[in-house]
Tab-separated table of C-alpha atoms and ligand atoms in Angstrom:
chain	number	residue	atom	x	y	z
L	1178	MET	CA	-1.995	8.664	-19.957
L	1179	GLN	CA	-0.053	5.892	-18.744
L	1180	SER	CA	3.355	7.685	-18.831
L	1181	ASP	CA	1.598	10.188	-16.497
L	1182	THR	CA	1.119	7.439	-13.978
L	1183	LEU	CA	4.264	5.772	-14.421
L	1184	LYS	CA	6.211	8.877	-13.556
L	1185	LYS	CA	7.763	9.214	-10.254
L	1186	THR	CA	5.902	11.895	-8.227
L	1187	LYS	CA	8.737	13.917	-6.897
L	1188	ALA	CA	6.069	15.982	-5.014
L	1189	ALA	CA	4.772	13.322	-3.131
L	1190	LYS	CA	7.951	12.237	-2.327
L	1191	PHE	CA	8.975	15.442	-0.993
L	1192	PHE	CA	5.716	15.258	0.660
L	1193	ALA	CA	6.685	11.651	2.259
L	1194	ALA	CA	9.646	13.090	3.295
L	1195	VAL	CA	8.327	16.220	5.439
L	1196	LEU	CA	5.427	13.880	6.980
L	1197	THR	CA	8.194	11.221	7.727
L	1198	ALA	CA	10.072	14.087	9.510
L	1199	VAL	CA	6.799	15.035	11.186
L	1200	VAL	CA	6.009	11.605	12.317
L	1201	LEU	CA	9.561	10.928	13.675
L	1202	ALA	CA	9.507	14.299	15.657
L	1203	SER	CA	6.735	12.550	17.426
L	1204	ALA	CA	7.892	10.774	20.723
L	1205	ALA	CA	4.808	8.626	20.776
L	1206	VAL	CA	6.036	6.634	17.791
L	1207	ALA	CA	8.142	4.020	17.666
L	1208	ILE	CA	10.987	4.439	14.842
L	1209	PRO	CA	11.405	1.192	13.097
L	1210	VAL	CA	14.741	0.155	11.852
L	1211	CYS	CA	14.919	-0.406	8.247
L	1212	ALA	CA	16.971	-2.385	6.061
L	1213	VAL	CA	18.997	0.090	3.328
L	1214	LEU	CA	20.885	-0.463	0.349
L	1215	THR	CA	24.293	0.552	-0.241
L	1216	ALA	CA	25.094	3.551	-2.356
L	1217	GLY	CA	25.856	2.677	-5.905
L	1218	GLU	CA	23.771	-0.209	-5.958
L	1219	ALA	CA	21.263	-0.930	-8.363
L	1220	ARG	CA	17.880	0.209	-6.992
L	1221	PRO	CA	15.422	-2.618	-6.976
L	1222	VAL	CA	11.995	-1.748	-8.335
L	1223	ILE	CA	8.627	-2.054	-6.252
L	1224	VAL	CA	5.036	-1.193	-7.270
L	1225	VAL	CA	2.535	0.774	-5.169
L	1226	ASP	CA	-0.932	0.069	-6.499
L	1227	ALA	CA	-3.406	2.610	-5.339
L	1228	GLY	CA	-6.736	0.420	-5.479
L	1229	HIS	CA	-9.912	1.829	-7.872
L	1230	GLY	CA	-9.748	5.557	-8.891
L	1231	GLY	CA	-11.813	7.536	-11.426
L	1232	LEU	CA	-15.096	6.413	-11.652
L	1233	ASP	CA	-14.377	3.340	-9.542
L	1234	GLY	CA	-14.565	4.966	-6.031
L	1235	GLY	CA	-14.468	1.911	-4.153
L	1236	VAL	CA	-16.092	1.427	-0.844
L	1237	VAL	CA	-17.561	4.824	0.858
L	1238	GLY	CA	-16.982	6.239	4.741
L	1239	THR	CA	-20.638	5.450	6.332
L	1240	ARG	CA	-19.782	8.505	8.494
L	1241	THR	CA	-18.357	11.246	6.012
L	1242	GLY	CA	-18.793	9.250	2.271
L	1243	VAL	CA	-14.721	9.565	2.048
L	1244	LYS	CA	-13.994	7.641	-0.934
L	1245	GLU	CA	-11.676	4.442	-0.744
L	1246	SER	CA	-9.984	5.677	-4.193
L	1247	ASP	CA	-9.156	8.914	-2.239
L	1248	LEU	CA	-7.790	7.102	0.949
L	1249	ASN	CA	-5.823	4.557	-0.924
L	1250	LEU	CA	-4.120	7.317	-2.966
L	1251	ALA	CA	-3.074	9.094	-0.264
L	1252	VAL	CA	-1.789	5.945	1.754
L	1253	ALA	CA	-0.100	4.638	-1.712
L	1254	LEU	CA	1.418	8.088	-2.378
L	1255	LEU	CA	3.147	8.426	1.205
L	1256	LEU	CA	4.056	4.720	1.155
L	1257	GLY	CA	5.918	5.150	-2.165
L	1258	GLY	CA	7.876	7.995	-1.289
L	1259	MET	CA	8.917	6.401	2.051
L	1260	LEU	CA	10.095	3.332	0.198
L	1261	GLU	CA	12.110	5.844	-2.402
L	1262	GLU	CA	13.778	6.706	0.683
L	1263	GLU	CA	14.519	3.301	1.648
L	1264	GLY	CA	16.727	2.608	-1.708
L	1265	PHE	CA	13.672	1.297	-3.964
L	1266	ASP	CA	12.596	2.762	-7.219
L	1267	VAL	CA	8.809	3.001	-6.860
L	1268	VAL	CA	6.408	2.682	-9.641
L	1269	PHE	CA	3.061	4.015	-9.414
L	1270	THR	CA	0.108	2.515	-11.070
L	1271	ARG	CA	-1.710	5.577	-10.722
L	1272	ALA	CA	-0.626	8.878	-9.016
L	1273	GLY	CA	-3.546	10.958	-9.359
L	1274	LYS	CA	-7.204	10.599	-8.590
L	1275	GLY	CA	-8.315	9.169	-12.399
L	1276	GLY	CA	-8.504	5.335	-13.307
L	1277	LEU	CA	-6.600	3.975	-15.807
L	1278	TYR	CA	-8.826	3.891	-18.709
L	1279	LEU	CA	-9.656	6.257	-21.353
L	1280	ASP	CA	-12.666	8.843	-21.767
L	1281	GLY	CA	-14.918	7.059	-23.964
L	1282	GLU	CA	-13.158	3.682	-23.535
L	1283	ARG	CA	-15.803	0.309	-23.338
L	1284	GLY	CA	-15.089	-1.794	-20.434
L	1285	LYS	CA	-13.430	0.831	-18.162
L	1286	LYS	CA	-12.770	-1.273	-15.242
L	1287	SER	CA	-11.185	-4.099	-17.093
L	1288	ALA	CA	-9.203	-1.789	-19.223
L	1289	ASP	CA	-7.939	-0.203	-15.641
L	1290	MET	CA	-7.162	-3.729	-14.370
L	1291	ARG	CA	-5.452	-4.869	-17.581
L	1292	ARG	CA	-3.123	-1.953	-17.738
L	1293	ARG	CA	-2.322	-2.316	-13.856
L	1294	ALA	CA	-1.583	-5.500	-14.715
L	1295	ASP	CA	0.818	-4.469	-17.845
L	1296	ILE	CA	2.554	-1.934	-15.369
L	1297	ILE	CA	3.273	-4.776	-12.963
L	1298	ALA	CA	4.604	-6.762	-16.071
L	1299	ARG	CA	6.973	-4.699	-17.417
L	1300	SER	CA	8.424	-3.265	-13.978
L	1301	GLY	CA	10.662	-6.066	-13.181
L	1302	ALA	CA	9.304	-5.526	-9.289
L	1303	VAL	CA	10.619	-7.338	-6.698
L	1304	GLY	CA	7.556	-6.650	-4.862
L	1305	VAL	CA	3.727	-5.274	-5.395
L	1306	VAL	CA	1.878	-3.811	-2.423
L	1307	SER	CA	-1.528	-2.941	-3.374
L	1308	ILE	CA	-3.558	-0.653	-0.888
L	1309	HIS	CA	-6.977	-0.768	-0.328
L	1310	MET	CA	-9.743	-0.170	2.152
L	1311	ASN	CA	-12.163	-2.600	3.918
L	1312	THR	CA	-15.838	-2.946	4.693
L	1313	PHE	CA	-18.244	-5.042	6.544
L	1314	SER	CA	-21.830	-5.706	7.334
L	1315	ASP	CA	-20.977	-5.450	10.822
L	1316	PRO	CA	-19.985	-1.987	11.821
L	1317	SER	CA	-17.741	-3.234	14.954
L	1318	ARG	CA	-15.266	-4.693	12.673
L	1319	ARG	CA	-12.235	-2.845	12.380
L	1320	GLY	CA	-8.474	-3.272	11.518
L	1321	ALA	CA	-5.627	-3.904	8.887
L	1322	GLN	CA	-5.515	-7.293	6.962
L	1323	VAL	CA	-3.289	-8.511	4.374
L	1324	PHE	CA	-3.849	-10.751	1.729
L	1325	PHE	CA	-1.517	-12.873	-0.666
L	1326	ASP	CA	-2.125	-15.544	-3.474
L	1327	ALA	CA	-2.307	-19.040	-2.260
L	1328	SER	CA	-0.018	-19.840	-5.008
L	1329	SER	CA	3.030	-17.778	-3.796
L	1330	SER	CA	5.063	-19.122	-0.739
L	1331	ARG	CA	6.870	-15.598	-1.211
L	1332	GLY	CA	3.839	-13.892	-1.245
L	1333	ARG	CA	2.597	-15.508	2.241
L	1334	ALA	CA	5.716	-14.647	3.618
L	1335	LEU	CA	5.765	-10.977	2.881
L	1336	ALA	CA	1.808	-10.921	3.747
L	1337	ASP	CA	2.730	-12.774	7.097
L	1338	ALA	CA	5.256	-10.083	8.040
L	1339	VAL	CA	3.126	-6.934	6.728
L	1340	GLN	CA	0.182	-8.872	9.206
L	1341	THR	CA	2.587	-9.071	11.685
L	1342	GLU	CA	3.872	-5.444	11.962
L	1343	LEU	CA	-0.081	-4.251	11.474
L	1344	ASN	CA	-0.838	-6.234	14.131
L	1345	ARG	CA	1.679	-5.202	16.531
L	1346	SER	CA	1.438	-1.813	15.584
L	1347	PHE	CA	-2.175	-0.986	15.021
L	1348	ASN	CA	-4.552	-3.707	15.268
L	1349	LEU	CA	-4.201	-4.863	19.173
L	1350	PRO	CA	-3.698	-1.096	20.233
L	1351	ASP	CA	-6.442	0.472	18.079
L	1352	ALA	CA	-8.954	-2.625	17.156
L	1353	GLY	CA	-8.447	-4.836	20.072
L	1354	ARG	CA	-7.783	-7.704	17.842
L	1355	GLU	CA	-5.219	-9.415	15.450
L	1356	PHE	CA	-5.939	-10.491	11.988
L	1357	ALA	CA	-4.237	-13.392	10.152
L	1358	ALA	CA	-2.696	-12.731	6.397
L	1359	LEU	CA	-5.207	-14.564	4.154
L	1360	ALA	CA	-5.112	-15.936	0.390
L	1361	ALA	CA	-7.363	-14.477	-1.889
L	1362	ASP	CA	-8.162	-15.285	-5.548
L	1363	LYS	CA	-7.645	-11.377	-6.659
L	1364	PHE	CA	-6.149	-10.793	-10.082
L	1365	ILE	CA	-3.344	-8.026	-8.717
L	1366	LEU	CA	-2.024	-10.442	-6.875
L	1367	GLN	CA	-1.169	-12.690	-10.023
L	1368	GLN	CA	0.641	-10.732	-12.040
L	1369	THR	CA	4.170	-11.473	-11.448
L	1370	SER	CA	5.887	-14.120	-9.654
L	1371	ALA	CA	7.636	-11.428	-7.224
L	1372	PRO	CA	5.708	-11.179	-3.781
L	1373	SER	CA	2.537	-9.687	-4.146
L	1374	VAL	CA	0.306	-8.106	-1.419
L	1375	ILE	CA	-2.909	-6.409	-0.771
L	1376	VAL	CA	-3.009	-4.264	2.562
L	1377	GLU	CA	-6.814	-3.335	3.383
L	1378	CYS	CA	-5.967	-0.680	5.758
L	1379	GLY	CA	-9.413	-0.417	7.747
L	1380	PHE	CA	-12.858	-0.693	7.564
L	1381	LEU	CA	-14.465	2.481	6.082
L	1382	SER	CA	-17.826	0.726	7.666
L	1383	ASN	CA	-15.991	1.255	11.089
L	1384	PRO	CA	-16.162	4.875	12.436
L	1385	ASP	CA	-13.109	4.664	14.354
L	1386	ASP	CA	-11.317	3.319	11.198
L	1387	GLU	CA	-12.877	5.990	9.169
L	1388	ARG	CA	-11.691	8.958	11.032
L	1389	ASN	CA	-8.439	7.456	11.658
L	1390	LEU	CA	-7.566	6.525	7.992
L	1391	SER	CA	-8.914	10.070	7.240
L	1392	ASP	CA	-6.267	11.645	9.443
L	1393	GLU	CA	-3.159	12.596	7.588
L	1394	GLY	CA	-1.130	12.010	10.752
L	1395	TYR	CA	-2.325	8.621	11.240
L	1396	ARG	CA	-1.857	7.567	7.290
L	1397	ALA	CA	1.652	8.877	7.880
L	1398	ARG	CA	2.006	6.612	10.638
L	1399	PHE	CA	0.712	3.806	8.927
L	1400	ALA	CA	2.707	4.111	5.583
L	1401	LEU	CA	6.009	4.285	8.030
L	1402	ALA	CA	4.994	1.138	9.553
L	1403	LEU	CA	4.375	-0.616	5.984
L	1404	ALA	CA	7.621	0.547	4.597
L	1405	GLY	CA	9.566	-0.329	7.353
L	1406	VAL	CA	8.508	-4.319	7.091
L	1407	ILE	CA	8.018	-4.025	3.458
L	1408	ALA	CA	11.814	-2.844	3.001
L	1409	ARG	CA	12.917	-4.995	5.491
L	1410	GLU	CA	11.413	-8.153	3.789
L	1411	LEU	CA	11.966	-7.391	0.166
L	1412	THR	CA	15.808	-6.290	0.721
L	1413	SER	CA	16.845	-9.124	3.120
L	1414	GLY	CA	18.768	-11.826	1.581
L	1415	SER	CA	17.937	-9.972	-1.852
L	1416	PRO	CA	20.389	-10.270	-5.152
L	1417	TYR	CA	20.747	-6.591	-5.141
L	1418	GLY	CA	23.863	-6.213	-2.870
L	1419	THR	CA	24.973	-5.446	0.298
L	1420	VAL	CA	22.252	-4.459	3.103
L	1421	SER	CA	23.181	-2.746	6.071
L	1422	ALA	CA	21.075	-1.633	8.743
L	1423	GLY	CA	19.789	2.098	8.846
L	1424	THR	CA	17.199	4.374	9.895
L	1425	PHE	CA	14.687	6.495	8.172
K	2090	ZN	ZN1	-10.889	-1.739	-2.443
C-alpha cells in the first residue's frame, strides 16, 4: 500500500498540466513568474501531504457535506503536478482517497500519521507542504491560513512567503481580510529539518469558501499560486544548481 502512495501519479500530473493551461488561458488570472531549475540538474524532492483520508474525513462542509479529505487530495494532486513542472520530484503521502493504514490494523490514526512521518523522513525532501481545510464556530470566518513549527526559522520563512502570496491573491479579494502565518505544535511539521508548512486552504464552515474550494477552477488557481511561491522559495539560493527565471 505504501508503494502505491509513493508512486508518482502521471495521470494527476497530466490533469494538472491541462488545468494549468486552462487557468493560464484565463485573462483574469495573474501569471506568476517562477524559478525553474536548469535541465540536467538533480531534481529536489518535495513532499505534498493531503491531510486525512479513508476513515478520517477531516472537517465537513456545512452547505454540501463535502469531505475535507477529498478536497485536500484534489488540491494536493494539482499542486504536486505543478511542482513537478517546476522541476521538483514530488512524493505524495497519499495519492488516493484511502488513509495510510491497513484493514484491521489497530490504532489507524496513529498508524496513518506514523507512515506519513516515515515517508517524509525517507524522502530527503527540501520542503513539506501539508494541505488541509479549516473550520470555525463563527461561519463568517473565511480565508487561507498557513502554519509552521516555531522551532524552524526556515519553516517560518516559507510560511510567511506562502501566507503573503495567499493574502495577495485570495484573502483580500475573497475573504476581506489577511492572515499572518502562525506557529503550531503539529506532528506533520516536525518530521524533518527542511521547511514544512500546513496550508489551510479555507473554512468549510463558511459557505463562500466551501463553494470556492468545491470548484475545480478555483482549486486550480489556488494550487497555481501555491506552486509558484513554493517553487520560488525552495529554489532561490538552493544547493540544487543554477536557478533561472521562467514561467509555467
Ligand atoms: Zn485537516
